[in-house]
Short mmCIF file of C-alpha atoms and ligand atoms in Angstrom, two decimals:
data_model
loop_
_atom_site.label_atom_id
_atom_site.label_comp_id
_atom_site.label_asym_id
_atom_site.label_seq_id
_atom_site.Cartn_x
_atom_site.Cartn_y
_atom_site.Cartn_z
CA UNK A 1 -52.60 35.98 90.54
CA UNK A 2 -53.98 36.97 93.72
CA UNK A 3 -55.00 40.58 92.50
CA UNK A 4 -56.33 39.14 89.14
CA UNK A 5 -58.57 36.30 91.35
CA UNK A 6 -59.89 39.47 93.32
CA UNK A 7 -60.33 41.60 90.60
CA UNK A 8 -62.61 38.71 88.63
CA UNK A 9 -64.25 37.43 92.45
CA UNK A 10 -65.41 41.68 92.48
CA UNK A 11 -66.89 41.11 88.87
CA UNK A 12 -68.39 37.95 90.01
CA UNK A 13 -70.73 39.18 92.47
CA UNK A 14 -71.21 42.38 90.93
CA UNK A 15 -72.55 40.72 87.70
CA UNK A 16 -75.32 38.54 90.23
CA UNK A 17 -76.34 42.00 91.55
CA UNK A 18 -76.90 43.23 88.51
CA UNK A 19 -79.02 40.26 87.35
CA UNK A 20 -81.01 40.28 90.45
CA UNK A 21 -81.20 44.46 90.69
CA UNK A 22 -84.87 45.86 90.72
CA UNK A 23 -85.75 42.27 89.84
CA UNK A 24 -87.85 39.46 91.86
CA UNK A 25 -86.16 38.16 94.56
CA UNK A 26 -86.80 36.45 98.25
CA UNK A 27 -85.98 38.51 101.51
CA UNK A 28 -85.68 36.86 104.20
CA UNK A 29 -84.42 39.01 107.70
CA UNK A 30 -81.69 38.54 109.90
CA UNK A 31 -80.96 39.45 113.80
CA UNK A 32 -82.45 43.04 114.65
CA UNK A 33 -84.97 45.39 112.91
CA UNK A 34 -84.79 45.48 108.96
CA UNK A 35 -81.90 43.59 108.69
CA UNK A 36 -82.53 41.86 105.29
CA UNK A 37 -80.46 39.46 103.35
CA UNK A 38 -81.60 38.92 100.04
CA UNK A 39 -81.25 35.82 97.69
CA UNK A 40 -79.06 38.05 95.78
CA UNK A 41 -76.67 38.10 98.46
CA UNK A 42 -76.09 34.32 98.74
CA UNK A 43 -75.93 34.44 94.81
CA UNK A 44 -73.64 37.09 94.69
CA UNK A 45 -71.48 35.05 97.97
CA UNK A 46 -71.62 32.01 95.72
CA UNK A 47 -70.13 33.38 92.75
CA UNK A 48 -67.12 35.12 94.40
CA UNK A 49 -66.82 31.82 96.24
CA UNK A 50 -66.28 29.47 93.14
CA UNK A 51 -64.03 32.14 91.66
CA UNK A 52 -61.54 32.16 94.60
CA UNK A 53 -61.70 28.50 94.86
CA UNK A 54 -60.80 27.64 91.96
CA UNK A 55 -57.23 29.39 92.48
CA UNK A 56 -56.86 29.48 95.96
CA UNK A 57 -58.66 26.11 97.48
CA UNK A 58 -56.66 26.60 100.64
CA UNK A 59 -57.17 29.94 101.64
CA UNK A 60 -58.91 31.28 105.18
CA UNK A 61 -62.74 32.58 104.09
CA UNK A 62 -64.68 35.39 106.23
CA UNK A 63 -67.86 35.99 104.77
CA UNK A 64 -70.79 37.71 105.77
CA UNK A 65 -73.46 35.35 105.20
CA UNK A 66 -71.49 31.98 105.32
CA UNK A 67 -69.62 33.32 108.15
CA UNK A 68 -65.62 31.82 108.86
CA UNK A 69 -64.28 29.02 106.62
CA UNK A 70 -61.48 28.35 108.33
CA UNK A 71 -58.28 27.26 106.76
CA UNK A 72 -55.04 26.68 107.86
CA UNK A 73 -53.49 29.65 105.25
CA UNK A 74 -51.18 32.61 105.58
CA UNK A 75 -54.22 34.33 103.29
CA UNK A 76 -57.65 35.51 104.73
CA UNK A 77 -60.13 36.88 101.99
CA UNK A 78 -62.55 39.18 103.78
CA UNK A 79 -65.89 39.58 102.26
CA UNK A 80 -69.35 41.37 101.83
CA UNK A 81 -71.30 39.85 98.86
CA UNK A 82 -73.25 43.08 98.90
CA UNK A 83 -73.10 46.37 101.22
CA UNK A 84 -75.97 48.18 101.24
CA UNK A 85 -78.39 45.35 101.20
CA UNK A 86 -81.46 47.40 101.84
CA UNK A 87 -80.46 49.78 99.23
CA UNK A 88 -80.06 46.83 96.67
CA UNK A 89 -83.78 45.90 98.07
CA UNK A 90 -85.22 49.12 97.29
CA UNK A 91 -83.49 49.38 94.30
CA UNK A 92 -81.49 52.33 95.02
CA UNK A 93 -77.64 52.00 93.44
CA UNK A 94 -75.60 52.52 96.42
CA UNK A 95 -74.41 48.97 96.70
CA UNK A 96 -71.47 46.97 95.94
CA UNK A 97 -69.31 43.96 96.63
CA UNK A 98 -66.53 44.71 99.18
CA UNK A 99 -63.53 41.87 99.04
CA UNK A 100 -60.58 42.10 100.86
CA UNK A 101 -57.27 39.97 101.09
CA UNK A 102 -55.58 39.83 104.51
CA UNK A 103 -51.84 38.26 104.59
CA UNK A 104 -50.51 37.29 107.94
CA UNK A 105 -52.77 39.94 109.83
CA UNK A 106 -52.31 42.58 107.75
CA UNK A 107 -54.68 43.89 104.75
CA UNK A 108 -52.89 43.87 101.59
CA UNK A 109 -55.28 44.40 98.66
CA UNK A 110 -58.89 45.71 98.68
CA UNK A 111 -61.67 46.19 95.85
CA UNK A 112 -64.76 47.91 96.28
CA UNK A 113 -67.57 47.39 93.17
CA UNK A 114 -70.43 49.21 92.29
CA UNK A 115 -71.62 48.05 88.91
CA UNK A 116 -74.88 50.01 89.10
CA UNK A 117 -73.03 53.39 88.93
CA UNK A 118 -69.57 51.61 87.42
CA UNK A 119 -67.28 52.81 90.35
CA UNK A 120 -64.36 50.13 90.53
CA UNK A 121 -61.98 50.90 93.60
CA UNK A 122 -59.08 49.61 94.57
CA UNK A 123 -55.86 49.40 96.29
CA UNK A 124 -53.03 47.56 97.25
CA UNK A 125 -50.72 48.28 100.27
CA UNK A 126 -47.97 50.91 99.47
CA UNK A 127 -49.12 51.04 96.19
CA UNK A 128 -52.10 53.63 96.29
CA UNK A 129 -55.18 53.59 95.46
CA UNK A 130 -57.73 53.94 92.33
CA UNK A 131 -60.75 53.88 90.71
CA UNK A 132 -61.35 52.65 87.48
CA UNK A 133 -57.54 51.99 87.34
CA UNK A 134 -56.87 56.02 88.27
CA UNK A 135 -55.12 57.06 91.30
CA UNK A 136 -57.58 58.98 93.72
CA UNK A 137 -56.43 61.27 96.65
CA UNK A 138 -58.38 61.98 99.43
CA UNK A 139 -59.77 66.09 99.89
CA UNK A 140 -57.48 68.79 101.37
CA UNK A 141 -60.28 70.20 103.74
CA UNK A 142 -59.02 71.03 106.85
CA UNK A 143 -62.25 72.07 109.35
CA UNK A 144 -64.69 69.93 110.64
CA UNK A 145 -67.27 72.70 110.31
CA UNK A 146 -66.76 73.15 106.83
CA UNK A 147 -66.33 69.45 106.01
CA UNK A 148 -69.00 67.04 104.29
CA UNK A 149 -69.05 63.96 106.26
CA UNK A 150 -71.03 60.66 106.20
CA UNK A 151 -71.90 58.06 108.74
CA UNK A 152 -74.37 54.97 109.34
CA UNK A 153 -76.20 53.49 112.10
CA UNK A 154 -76.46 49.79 113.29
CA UNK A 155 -80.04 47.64 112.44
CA UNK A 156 -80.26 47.11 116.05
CA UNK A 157 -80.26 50.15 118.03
CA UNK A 158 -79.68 50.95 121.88
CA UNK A 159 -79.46 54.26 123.04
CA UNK A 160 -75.82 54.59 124.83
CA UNK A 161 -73.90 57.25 125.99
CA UNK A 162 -72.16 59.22 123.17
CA UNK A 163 -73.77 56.49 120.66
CA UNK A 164 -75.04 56.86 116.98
CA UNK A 165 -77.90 59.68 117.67
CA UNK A 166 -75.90 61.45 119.70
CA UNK A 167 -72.84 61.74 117.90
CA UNK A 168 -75.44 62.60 115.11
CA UNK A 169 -77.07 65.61 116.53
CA UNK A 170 -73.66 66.93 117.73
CA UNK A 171 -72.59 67.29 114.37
CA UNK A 172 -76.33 68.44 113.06
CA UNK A 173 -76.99 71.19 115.84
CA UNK A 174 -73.80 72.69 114.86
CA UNK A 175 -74.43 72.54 111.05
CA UNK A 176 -72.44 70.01 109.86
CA UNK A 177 -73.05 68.67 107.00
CA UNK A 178 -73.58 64.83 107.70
CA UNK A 179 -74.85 62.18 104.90
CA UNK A 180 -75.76 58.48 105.54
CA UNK A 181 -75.87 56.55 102.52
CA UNK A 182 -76.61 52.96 103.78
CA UNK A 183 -73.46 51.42 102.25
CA UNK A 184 -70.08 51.58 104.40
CA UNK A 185 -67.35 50.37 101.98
CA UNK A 186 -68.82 53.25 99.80
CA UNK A 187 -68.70 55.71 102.09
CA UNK A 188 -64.91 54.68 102.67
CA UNK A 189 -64.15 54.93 99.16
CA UNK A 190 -66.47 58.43 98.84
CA UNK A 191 -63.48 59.22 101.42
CA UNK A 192 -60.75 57.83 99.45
CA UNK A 193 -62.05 60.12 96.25
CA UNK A 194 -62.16 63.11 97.97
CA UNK A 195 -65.76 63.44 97.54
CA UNK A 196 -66.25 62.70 102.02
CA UNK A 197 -63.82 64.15 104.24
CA UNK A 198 -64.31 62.16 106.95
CA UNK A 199 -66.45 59.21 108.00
CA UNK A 200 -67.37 57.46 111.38
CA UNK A 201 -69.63 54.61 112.39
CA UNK A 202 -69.89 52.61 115.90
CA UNK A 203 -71.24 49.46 114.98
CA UNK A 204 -69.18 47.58 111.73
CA UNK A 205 -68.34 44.57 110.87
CA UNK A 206 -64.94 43.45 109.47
CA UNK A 207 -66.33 42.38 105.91
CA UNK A 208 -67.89 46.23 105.95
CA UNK A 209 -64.51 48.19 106.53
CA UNK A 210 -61.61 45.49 105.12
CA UNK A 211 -61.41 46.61 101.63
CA UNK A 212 -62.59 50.31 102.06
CA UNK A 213 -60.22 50.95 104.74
CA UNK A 214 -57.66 50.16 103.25
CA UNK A 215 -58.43 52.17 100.21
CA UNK A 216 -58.72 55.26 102.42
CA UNK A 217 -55.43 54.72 103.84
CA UNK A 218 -53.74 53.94 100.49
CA UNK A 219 -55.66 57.00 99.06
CA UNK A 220 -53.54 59.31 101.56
CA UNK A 221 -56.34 59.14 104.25
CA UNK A 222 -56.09 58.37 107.75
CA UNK A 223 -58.19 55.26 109.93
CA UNK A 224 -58.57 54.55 113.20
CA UNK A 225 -60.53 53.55 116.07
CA UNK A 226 -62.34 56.18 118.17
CA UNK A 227 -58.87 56.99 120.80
CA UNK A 228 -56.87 57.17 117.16
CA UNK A 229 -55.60 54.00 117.49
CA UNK A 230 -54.47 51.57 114.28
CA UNK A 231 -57.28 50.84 112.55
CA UNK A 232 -58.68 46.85 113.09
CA UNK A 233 -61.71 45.59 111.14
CA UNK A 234 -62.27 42.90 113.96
CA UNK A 235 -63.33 46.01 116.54
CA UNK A 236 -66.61 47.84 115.68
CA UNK A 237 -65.51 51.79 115.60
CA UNK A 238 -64.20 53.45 112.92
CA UNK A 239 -62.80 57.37 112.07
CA UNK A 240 -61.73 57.66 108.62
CA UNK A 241 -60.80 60.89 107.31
CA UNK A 242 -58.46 62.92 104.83
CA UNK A 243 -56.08 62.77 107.83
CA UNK A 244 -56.09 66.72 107.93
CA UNK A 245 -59.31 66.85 109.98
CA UNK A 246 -58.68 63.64 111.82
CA UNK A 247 -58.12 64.88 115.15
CA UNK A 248 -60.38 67.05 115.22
CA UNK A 249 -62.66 64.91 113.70
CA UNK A 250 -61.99 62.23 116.72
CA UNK A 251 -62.94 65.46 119.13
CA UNK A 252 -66.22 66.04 117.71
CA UNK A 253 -67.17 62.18 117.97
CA UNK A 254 -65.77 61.69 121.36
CA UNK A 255 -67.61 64.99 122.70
CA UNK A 256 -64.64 67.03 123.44
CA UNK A 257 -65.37 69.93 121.53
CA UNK A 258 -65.59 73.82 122.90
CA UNK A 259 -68.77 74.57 123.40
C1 IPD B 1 -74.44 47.67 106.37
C2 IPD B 1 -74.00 48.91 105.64
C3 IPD B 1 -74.42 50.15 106.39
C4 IPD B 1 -73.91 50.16 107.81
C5 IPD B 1 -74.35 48.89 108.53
C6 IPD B 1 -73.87 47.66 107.75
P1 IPD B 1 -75.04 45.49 104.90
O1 IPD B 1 -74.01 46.49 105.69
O2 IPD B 1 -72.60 48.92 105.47
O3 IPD B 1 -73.91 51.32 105.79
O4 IPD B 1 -74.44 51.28 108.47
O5 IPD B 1 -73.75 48.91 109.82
O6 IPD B 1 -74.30 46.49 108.42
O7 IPD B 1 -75.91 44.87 105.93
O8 IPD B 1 -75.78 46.31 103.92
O9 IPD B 1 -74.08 44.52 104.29
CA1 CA B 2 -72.03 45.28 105.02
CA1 CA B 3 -73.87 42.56 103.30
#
């Protein structure tokens, strides 16, 4: 029950993006510079809202836009009614809904949907991952300097030691190849499909990384903070990689490469 409700909440707000996509809708802008939320996102919320209800009344909400709903429940659903907002506003189809289900701390099922460019991902824990309902494996790449990576940067920006540009230009002076696709639970699962062998950000939200991180791990791929620690969606930095090039990976973001 609990991985058909998440399956048909994923569905939910993936059919509202699609109604609203390259359509008419109000933008209205959050803390920071540029960061939007649309009336398609508190559609999309909605709709993934009424569908958990219905089955699970009781259970602990974390939502982007309605922030916590907090419930006395063993269950914590974990969700982003649409990542990649400013994509969705422009149009451009790297977007999805990102809904996770945490049990008693721990993360035990995860979808990722992007209807515009039908990728369905998903996992449960210890039982793998997929997308559209086939098991995906993370690359085999095993060099940094050969690998293609993909990060993001925060709306509000402040330039720190070893922060976003930096970590950026390390990677870009040294020819790297280094994407940034606006949409953070898809560049998890780009990592879970092989397609990314590695990923980093220093600024994310838990309803950005829940589902996708899990899908990583459960595709064979490795997440943690930026020391290597166990991966927690309530802290803001995040390595994700085909596990192969994760330390070295971690080396190159934390400046501790030869020169
Ligand atoms: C954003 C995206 C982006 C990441 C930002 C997030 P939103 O989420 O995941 O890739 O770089 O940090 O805030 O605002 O589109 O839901
Ligand atoms: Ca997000
Ligand atoms: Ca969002």
């Amino acid at each position: 029950m609990l991985k058909s409700t998440l399956i048909k909440a994923a569905e939910a707000g993936a059919k509202v993006m699609e109604e609203y996509f390259r359509g008419e809708f109000k933008i209205s802008y959050k803390e920071g510079i540029n960061n939007l939320v649309t009336e398609a996102d508190h559609a999309s919320e909605k709709a993934i809202f009424e569908v958990i209800r219905k089955e699970f009344p009781d259970h602990f909400l974390l939502s982007e836009e309605a922030g916590e709903i907090v419930m006395d429940s063993s269950h914590k659903w974990i969700i982003d009614p649409i990542d990649g907002t400013v994509n969705f506003a422009h149009g451009i189809p790297i977007c999805c809904v990102s809904i996770a289900i945490e049990r008693d701390g721990e993360m035990i099922l995860g979808a990722v949907y992007n209807p515009f460019i039908n990728e369905f991902y998903f996992a449960q824990k210890g039982y793998g991952a997929t997308l559209n309902d086939k098991i995906i494996q993370v690359s085999d790449q095993t060099k940094v300097i050969s690998s293609c990576l993909v990060t993001g940067f925060p709306y509000s920006y402040r330039d720190l030691p070893n922060g976003p540009l930096e970590v950026f230009s390390r990677f870009i002076r040294k020819g790297v190849a280094v994407r940034r696709l606006g949409s953070a639970a898809m560049d998890l699962c780009w990592v879970a499909a092989g397609r990314f062998d590695g990923f980093y950000e220093h600024k994310l939200q838990a309803w950005d990384s829940a589902a996708g991180f899990l899908i990583a791990e459960e595709a064979g791929g490795r997440v943690s903070d930026f020391k290597g620690e166990k991966y927690s969606p309530y802290q803001p930095h995040i390595v994700a990689s085909n596990g192969k090039i994760h330390e070295e990976l971690l080396n190159w973001v934390n400046d501790k490469i030869p020169a």
